mmCIF file of C-alpha atoms in Angstrom:
data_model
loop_
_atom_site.group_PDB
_atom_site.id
_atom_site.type_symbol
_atom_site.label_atom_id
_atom_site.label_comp_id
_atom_site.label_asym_id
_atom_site.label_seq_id
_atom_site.Cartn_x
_atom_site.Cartn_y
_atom_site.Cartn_z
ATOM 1 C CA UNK H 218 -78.648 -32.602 133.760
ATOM 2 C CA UNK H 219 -75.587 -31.142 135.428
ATOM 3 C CA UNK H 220 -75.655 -28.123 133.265
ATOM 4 C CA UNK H 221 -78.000 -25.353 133.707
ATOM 5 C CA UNK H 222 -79.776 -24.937 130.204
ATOM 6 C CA UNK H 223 -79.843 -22.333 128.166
ATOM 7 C CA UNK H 224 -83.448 -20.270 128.083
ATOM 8 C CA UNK H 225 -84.464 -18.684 125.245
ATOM 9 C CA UNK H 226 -87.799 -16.402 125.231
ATOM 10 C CA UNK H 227 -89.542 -15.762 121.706
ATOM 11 C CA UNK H 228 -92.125 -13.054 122.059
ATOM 12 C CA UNK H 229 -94.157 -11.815 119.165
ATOM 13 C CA UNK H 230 -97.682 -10.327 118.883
ATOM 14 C CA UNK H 231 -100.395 -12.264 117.328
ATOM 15 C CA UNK H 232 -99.653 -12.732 113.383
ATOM 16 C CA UNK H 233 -95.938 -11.207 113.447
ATOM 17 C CA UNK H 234 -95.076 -14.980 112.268
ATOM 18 C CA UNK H 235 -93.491 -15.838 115.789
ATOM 19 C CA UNK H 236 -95.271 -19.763 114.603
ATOM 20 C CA UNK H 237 -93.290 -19.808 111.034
ATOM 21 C CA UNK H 238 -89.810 -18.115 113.217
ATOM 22 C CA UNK H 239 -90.630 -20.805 115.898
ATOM 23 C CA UNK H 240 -90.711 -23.323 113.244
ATOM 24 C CA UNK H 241 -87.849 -22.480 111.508
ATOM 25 C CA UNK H 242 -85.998 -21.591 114.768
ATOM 26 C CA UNK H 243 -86.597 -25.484 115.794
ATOM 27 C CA UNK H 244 -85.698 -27.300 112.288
ATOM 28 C CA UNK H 245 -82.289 -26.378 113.378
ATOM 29 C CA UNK H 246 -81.894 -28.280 116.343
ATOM 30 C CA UNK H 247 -81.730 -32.353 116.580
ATOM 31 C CA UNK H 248 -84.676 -33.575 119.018
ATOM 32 C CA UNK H 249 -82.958 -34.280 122.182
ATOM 33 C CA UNK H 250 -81.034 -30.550 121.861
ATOM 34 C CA UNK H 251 -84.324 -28.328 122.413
ATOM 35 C CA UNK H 252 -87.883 -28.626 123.715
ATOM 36 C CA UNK H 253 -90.558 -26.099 123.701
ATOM 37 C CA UNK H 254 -93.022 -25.123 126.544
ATOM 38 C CA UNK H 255 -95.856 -22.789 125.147
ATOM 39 C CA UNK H 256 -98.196 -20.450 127.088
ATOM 40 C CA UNK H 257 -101.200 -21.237 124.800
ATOM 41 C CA UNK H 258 -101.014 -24.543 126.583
ATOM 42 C CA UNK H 259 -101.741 -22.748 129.424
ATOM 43 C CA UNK H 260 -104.563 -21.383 129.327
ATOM 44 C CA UNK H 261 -107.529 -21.670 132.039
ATOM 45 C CA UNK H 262 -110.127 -23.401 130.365
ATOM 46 C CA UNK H 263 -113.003 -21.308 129.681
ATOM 47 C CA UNK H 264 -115.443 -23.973 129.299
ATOM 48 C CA UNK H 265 -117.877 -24.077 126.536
ATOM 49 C CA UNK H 266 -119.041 -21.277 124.390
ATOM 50 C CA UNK H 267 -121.274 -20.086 121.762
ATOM 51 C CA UNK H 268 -119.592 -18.007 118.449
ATOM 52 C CA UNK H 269 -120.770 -14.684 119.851
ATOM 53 C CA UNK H 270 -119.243 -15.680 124.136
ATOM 54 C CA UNK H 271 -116.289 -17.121 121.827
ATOM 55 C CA UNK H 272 -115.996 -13.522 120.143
ATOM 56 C CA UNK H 273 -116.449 -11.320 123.328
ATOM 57 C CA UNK H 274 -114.526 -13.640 125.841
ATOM 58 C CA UNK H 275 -110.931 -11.564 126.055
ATOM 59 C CA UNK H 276 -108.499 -14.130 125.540
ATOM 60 C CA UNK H 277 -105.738 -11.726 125.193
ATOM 61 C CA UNK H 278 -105.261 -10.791 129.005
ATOM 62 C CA UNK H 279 -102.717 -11.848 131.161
ATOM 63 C CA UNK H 280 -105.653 -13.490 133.735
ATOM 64 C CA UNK H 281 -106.743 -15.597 131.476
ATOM 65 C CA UNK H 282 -103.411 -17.702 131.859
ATOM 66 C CA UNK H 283 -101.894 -20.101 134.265
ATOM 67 C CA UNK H 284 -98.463 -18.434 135.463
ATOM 68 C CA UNK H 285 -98.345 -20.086 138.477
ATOM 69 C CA UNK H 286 -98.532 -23.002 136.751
ATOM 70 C CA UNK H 287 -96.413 -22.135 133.769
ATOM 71 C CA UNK H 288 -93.615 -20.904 135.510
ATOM 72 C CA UNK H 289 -93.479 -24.267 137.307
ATOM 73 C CA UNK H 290 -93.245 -26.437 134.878
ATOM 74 C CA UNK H 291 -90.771 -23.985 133.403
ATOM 75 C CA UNK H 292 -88.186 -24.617 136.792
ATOM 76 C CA UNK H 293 -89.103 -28.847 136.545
ATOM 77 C CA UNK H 294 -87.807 -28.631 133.275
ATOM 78 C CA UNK H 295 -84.606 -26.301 134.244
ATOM 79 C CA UNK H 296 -84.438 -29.183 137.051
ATOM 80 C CA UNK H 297 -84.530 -32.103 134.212
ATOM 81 C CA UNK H 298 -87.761 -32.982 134.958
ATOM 82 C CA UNK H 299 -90.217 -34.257 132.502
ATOM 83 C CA UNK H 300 -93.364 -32.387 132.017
ATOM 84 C CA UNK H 301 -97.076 -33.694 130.628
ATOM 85 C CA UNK H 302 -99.273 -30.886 129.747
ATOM 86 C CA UNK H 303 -102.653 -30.855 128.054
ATOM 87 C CA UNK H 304 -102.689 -29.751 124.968
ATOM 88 C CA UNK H 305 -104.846 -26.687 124.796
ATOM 89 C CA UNK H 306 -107.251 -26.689 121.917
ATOM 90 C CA UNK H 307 -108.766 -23.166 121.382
ATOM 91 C CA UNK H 308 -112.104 -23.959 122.813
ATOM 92 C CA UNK H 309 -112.812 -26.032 119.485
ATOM 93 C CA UNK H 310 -114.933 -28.703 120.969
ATOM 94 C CA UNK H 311 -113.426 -30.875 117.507
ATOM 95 C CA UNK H 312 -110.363 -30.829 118.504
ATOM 96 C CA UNK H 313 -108.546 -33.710 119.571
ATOM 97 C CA UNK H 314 -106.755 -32.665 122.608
ATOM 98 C CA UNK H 315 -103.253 -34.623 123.301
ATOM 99 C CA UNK H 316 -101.305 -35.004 126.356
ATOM 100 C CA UNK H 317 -98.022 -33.490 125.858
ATOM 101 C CA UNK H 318 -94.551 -34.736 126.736
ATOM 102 C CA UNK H 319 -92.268 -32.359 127.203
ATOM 103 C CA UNK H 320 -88.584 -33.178 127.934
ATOM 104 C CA UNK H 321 -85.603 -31.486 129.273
ATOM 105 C CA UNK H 322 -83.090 -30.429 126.816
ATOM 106 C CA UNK H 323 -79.923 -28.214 126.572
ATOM 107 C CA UNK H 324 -81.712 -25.450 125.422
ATOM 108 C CA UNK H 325 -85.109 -24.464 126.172
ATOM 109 C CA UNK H 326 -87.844 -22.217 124.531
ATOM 110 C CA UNK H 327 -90.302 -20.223 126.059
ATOM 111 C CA UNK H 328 -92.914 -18.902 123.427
ATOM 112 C CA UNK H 329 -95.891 -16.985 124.265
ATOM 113 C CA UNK H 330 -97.106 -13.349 124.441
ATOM 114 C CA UNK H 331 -97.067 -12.467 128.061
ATOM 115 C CA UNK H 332 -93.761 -14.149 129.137
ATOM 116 C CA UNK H 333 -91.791 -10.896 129.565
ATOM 117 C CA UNK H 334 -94.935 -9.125 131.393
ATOM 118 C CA UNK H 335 -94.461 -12.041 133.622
ATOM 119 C CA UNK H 336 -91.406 -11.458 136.001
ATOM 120 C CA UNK H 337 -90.297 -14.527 137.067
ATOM 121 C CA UNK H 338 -90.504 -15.863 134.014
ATOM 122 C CA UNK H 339 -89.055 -13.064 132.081
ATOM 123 C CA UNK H 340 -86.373 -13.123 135.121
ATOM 124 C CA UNK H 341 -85.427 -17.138 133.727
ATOM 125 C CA UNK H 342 -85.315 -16.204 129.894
ATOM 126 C CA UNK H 343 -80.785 -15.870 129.241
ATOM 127 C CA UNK H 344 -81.897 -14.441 125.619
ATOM 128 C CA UNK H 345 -85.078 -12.407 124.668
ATOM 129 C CA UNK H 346 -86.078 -12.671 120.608
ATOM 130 C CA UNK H 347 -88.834 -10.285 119.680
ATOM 131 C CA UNK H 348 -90.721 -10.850 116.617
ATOM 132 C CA UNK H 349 -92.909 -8.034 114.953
ATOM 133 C CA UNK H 350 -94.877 -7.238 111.812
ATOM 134 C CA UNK H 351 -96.556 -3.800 110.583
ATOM 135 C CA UNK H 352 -100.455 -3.952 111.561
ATOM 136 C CA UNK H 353 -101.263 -4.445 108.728
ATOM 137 C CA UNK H 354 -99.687 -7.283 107.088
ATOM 138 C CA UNK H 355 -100.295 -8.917 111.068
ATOM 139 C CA UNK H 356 -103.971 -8.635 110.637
ATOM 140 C CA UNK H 357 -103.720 -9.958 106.948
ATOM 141 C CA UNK H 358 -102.239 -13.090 108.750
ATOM 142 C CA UNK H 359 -104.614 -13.216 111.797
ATOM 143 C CA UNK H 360 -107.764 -13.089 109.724
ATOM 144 C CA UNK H 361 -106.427 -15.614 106.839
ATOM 145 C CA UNK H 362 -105.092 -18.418 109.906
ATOM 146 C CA UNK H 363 -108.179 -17.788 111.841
ATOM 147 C CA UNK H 364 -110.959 -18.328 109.111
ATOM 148 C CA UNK H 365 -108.906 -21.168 107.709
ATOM 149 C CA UNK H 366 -107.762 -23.185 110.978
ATOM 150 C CA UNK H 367 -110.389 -22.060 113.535
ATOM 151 C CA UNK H 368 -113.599 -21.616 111.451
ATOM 152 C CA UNK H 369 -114.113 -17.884 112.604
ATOM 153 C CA UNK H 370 -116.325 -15.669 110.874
ATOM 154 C CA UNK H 371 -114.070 -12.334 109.660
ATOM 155 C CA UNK H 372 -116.169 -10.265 111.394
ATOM 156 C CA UNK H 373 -115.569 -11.913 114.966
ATOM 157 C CA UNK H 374 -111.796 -11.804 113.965
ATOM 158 C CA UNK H 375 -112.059 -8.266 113.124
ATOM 159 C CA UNK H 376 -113.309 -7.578 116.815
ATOM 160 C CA UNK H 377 -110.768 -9.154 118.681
ATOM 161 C CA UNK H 378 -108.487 -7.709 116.714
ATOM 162 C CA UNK H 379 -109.504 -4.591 117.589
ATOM 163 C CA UNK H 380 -110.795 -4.418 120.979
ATOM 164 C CA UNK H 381 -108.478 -6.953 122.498
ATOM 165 C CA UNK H 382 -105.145 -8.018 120.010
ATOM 166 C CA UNK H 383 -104.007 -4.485 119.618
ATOM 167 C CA UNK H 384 -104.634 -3.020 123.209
ATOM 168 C CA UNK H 385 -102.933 -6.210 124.765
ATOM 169 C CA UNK H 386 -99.702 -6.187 122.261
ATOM 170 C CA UNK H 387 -99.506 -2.307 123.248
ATOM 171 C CA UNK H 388 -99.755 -2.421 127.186
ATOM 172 C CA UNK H 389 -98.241 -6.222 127.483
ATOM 173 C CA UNK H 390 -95.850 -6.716 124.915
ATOM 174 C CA UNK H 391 -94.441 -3.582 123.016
ATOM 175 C CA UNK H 392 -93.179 -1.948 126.195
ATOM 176 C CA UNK H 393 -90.782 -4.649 126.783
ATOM 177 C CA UNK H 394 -89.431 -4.787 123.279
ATOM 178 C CA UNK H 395 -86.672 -2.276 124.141
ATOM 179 C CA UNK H 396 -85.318 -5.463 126.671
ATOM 180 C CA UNK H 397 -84.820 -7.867 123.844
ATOM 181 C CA UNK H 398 -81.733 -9.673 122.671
ATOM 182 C CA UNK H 399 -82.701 -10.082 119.098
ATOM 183 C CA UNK H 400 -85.860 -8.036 117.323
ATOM 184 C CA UNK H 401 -86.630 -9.666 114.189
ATOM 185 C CA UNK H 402 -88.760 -7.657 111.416
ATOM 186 C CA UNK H 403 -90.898 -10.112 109.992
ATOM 187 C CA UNK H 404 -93.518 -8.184 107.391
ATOM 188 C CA UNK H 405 -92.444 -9.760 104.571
ATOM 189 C CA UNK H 406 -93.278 -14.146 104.054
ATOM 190 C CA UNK H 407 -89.658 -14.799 102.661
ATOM 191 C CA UNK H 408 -89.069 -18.356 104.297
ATOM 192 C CA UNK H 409 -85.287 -17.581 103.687
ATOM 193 C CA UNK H 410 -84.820 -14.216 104.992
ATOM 194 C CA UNK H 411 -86.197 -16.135 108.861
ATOM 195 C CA UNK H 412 -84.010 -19.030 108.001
ATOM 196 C CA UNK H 413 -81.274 -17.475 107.593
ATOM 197 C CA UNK H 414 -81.705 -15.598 110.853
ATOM 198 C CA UNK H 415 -82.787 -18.453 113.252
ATOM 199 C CA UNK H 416 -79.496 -20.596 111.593
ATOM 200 C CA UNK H 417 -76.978 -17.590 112.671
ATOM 201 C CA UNK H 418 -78.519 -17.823 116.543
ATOM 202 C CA UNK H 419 -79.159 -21.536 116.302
ATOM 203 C CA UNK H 420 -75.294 -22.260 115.154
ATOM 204 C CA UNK H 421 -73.635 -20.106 118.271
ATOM 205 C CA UNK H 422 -76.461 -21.823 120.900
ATOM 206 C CA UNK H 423 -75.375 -25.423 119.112
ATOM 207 C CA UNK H 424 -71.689 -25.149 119.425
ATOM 208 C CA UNK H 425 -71.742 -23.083 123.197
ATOM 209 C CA UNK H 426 -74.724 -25.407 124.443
ATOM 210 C CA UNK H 427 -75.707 -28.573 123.062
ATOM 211 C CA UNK H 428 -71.859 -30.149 122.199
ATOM 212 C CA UNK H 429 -70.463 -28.812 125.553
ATOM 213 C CA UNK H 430 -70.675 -32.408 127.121
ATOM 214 C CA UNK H 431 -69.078 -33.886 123.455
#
């Protein structure tokens, strides 16, 4: 591509509804306009587990993820490179894992928790969006999509929410809030309140980035 593209970080902590935002954010954009590169697809495999390793391994550190690697395929894709990544399947031995293809686009999205406590990749990111949600109605959320999706006793949810969500969102995430582009308040699970949002952003990126070459 002879254009750089544009980058677009979405930050949020776990159960703000970054997901349903990144959803919504997406539905806007034809397929060959955007492409999305996730950090939970990079995460350093932690091998098997039983439910009680599952429920004291700390996921939420920045350690337990592959910047180097991240921030690579991040540049190959800035580059209009294409990039396969394994699909990362929250240590549910279930799971089908897929190998992802991820394409260059106009605009790309970075989505993940620690991508502003990372500084080159924060450095990349042309707009920051920051999504957030009271505690409350977050841990609502993060007990109802873990039990449901990931088979995880309430109890084990209840624990990481506590001794490893919250501390990681405060000392990883929150401080950089203050950085961000666009904070969206997300407590409330009005689909057209976030659609109405990620249409205003997506219509300006659309017109600046992905007709430039019409």
């Amino acid at each position: 591509m002879s254009n750089k593209p544009f980058i677009i970080g979405i930050a949020g902590g776990s159960g703000s509804g970054k997901t349903f935002f990144l959803n919504s954010f997406l539905h806007h954009f034809k397929q060959d306009e955007v492409t999305l590169v996730s950090q939970d697809d990079y995460y350093f495999p932690a091998g098997e587990m039983t439910q009680e390793e599952n429920k004291l391994y700390n996921f939420d550190l920045p350690r337990t993820i592959d910047n180097e690697q991240f921030l690579l395929d991040i540049k190959k894709l800035i580059k209009g490179e294409v990039i396969y990544k394994k699909e990362y399947n929250f240590n549910n031995p279930l799971a089908v894992t897929k190998i992802l293809e991820i394409n260059p686009a106009p605009i790309i999205i970075v989505e993940g928790l620690f991508i502003l406590h990372f500084k080159e990749i924060a450095a990349l990111l042309d707009h920051r969006i920051f999504v957030e949600a009271d505690d409350s109605v977050a841990l609502q959320r993060r007990i109802k999509r873990d039990g449901m999706e990931r088979g995880y006793p309430e109890e084990d949810v209840l624990y990481k929410w506590h001794n490893h969500v919250v501390p990681a969102y405060h000392e990883f995430l929150l401080p950089y809030k203050d950085t961000c582009d666009t904070i969206v308040i997300n407590n409330e699970d009005t689909p057209d309140q976030i659609i109405k949002i990620t249409e205003e952003i997506s219509v300006v990126l659309k017109d600046k980035y992905c007709h430039r070459n019409d």
